[in-house]
Short mmCIF file of C-alpha atoms in Angstrom, two decimals:
data_model
loop_
_atom_site.label_atom_id
_atom_site.label_comp_id
_atom_site.label_asym_id
_atom_site.label_seq_id
_atom_site.Cartn_x
_atom_site.Cartn_y
_atom_site.Cartn_z
CA GLY A 1 -0.03 -0.08 0.34
CA MET A 2 0.96 3.81 0.25
CA LYS A 3 1.26 5.75 2.92
CA CYS A 4 0.64 9.71 2.85
CA GLY A 5 3.27 11.51 4.93
CA GLY A 6 3.87 15.63 4.96
CA THR A 7 5.25 17.95 2.05
CA GLU A 8 8.31 18.54 3.90
CA ASN A 9 9.23 14.90 3.84
CA PRO A 10 11.92 13.35 1.66
CA ALA A 11 10.87 10.85 -0.66
CA VAL A 12 10.25 7.48 0.78
CA HIS A 13 9.51 4.17 -1.01
CA GLY A 14 5.72 3.71 -0.32
CA GLY A 15 5.07 7.05 0.12
CA GLY A 16 3.07 10.41 -1.43
CA GLN A 17 0.48 13.28 -1.64
CA TRP A 18 -2.04 14.69 -3.73
CA ARG A 19 -1.52 17.55 -6.22
CA SER A 20 -5.02 18.89 -7.20
CA THR A 21 -5.48 21.76 -9.94
CA LEU A 22 -9.09 22.89 -11.27
CA ASP A 23 -8.29 24.61 -15.03
CA GLY A 24 -4.37 24.51 -14.32
CA ARG A 25 -4.46 26.64 -11.03
CA PRO A 26 -2.86 24.91 -8.43
CA VAL A 27 -5.52 24.16 -5.89
CA GLN A 28 -4.08 22.16 -2.64
CA MET A 29 -1.49 19.13 -1.83
CA SER A 30 -2.88 16.88 0.60
CA THR A 31 -2.17 13.82 2.21
CA THR A 32 -5.80 12.44 1.86
CA PRO A 33 -7.65 11.54 -1.77
CA ASP A 34 -10.75 13.78 -0.30
CA TYR A 35 -11.40 17.49 -1.03
CA THR A 36 -14.86 19.56 -2.17
CA PHE A 37 -14.26 22.34 -4.80
CA LYS A 38 -16.21 25.18 -3.25
CA ALA A 39 -17.90 28.30 -5.32
CA VAL A 40 -17.16 26.75 -9.25
CA ALA A 41 -18.50 28.76 -11.93
CA PRO A 42 -21.06 27.86 -13.82
CA GLY A 43 -19.30 26.54 -17.21
CA GLN A 44 -16.41 23.99 -18.73
CA HIS A 45 -13.59 23.20 -16.56
CA THR A 46 -10.89 20.34 -16.02
CA ILE A 47 -9.54 18.53 -12.48
CA LYS A 48 -6.48 17.09 -12.53
CA ALA A 49 -5.30 14.41 -9.58
CA GLU A 50 -1.46 13.73 -9.11
CA LEU A 51 -0.09 11.47 -6.89
CA VAL A 52 3.38 12.80 -6.34
CA GLN A 53 6.28 11.29 -3.76
CA ASN A 54 6.90 13.40 -0.34
CA SER A 55 8.93 15.83 -1.76
CA THR A 56 6.70 16.91 -4.45
CA GLU A 57 8.23 14.98 -7.37
CA SER A 58 6.24 13.32 -9.95
CA PHE A 59 6.97 9.53 -9.98
CA ASP A 60 8.67 8.23 -12.91
CA PRO A 61 5.80 6.98 -14.69
CA PRO A 62 3.26 9.82 -13.21
CA VAL A 63 0.42 8.81 -11.48
CA VAL A 64 -1.80 11.20 -12.74
CA GLN A 65 -5.90 11.39 -13.59
CA THR A 66 -7.78 14.01 -15.62
CA VAL A 67 -11.61 15.02 -15.57
CA ALA A 68 -13.33 17.43 -17.45
CA PHE A 69 -17.05 18.24 -15.82
CA THR A 70 -18.84 21.00 -16.33
CA VAL A 71 -20.98 23.32 -14.23
CA ARG A 72 -24.66 24.47 -15.08
#
């Protein structure tokens, strides 16, 4: 399994955190997979979530998922 750690930690095998963006803008770094986006304007948007190492470096290959959605 994977254990999430703080952002100031060095890279540790089996450790990491989530980096999220909304429409290409950084939203948060998190050690939990849950996040609620608030006050998202109507229209088309894209969320990108990437699992990164504790050191905030991407894994090789990157572990990332992108989702497009529309707020009405």
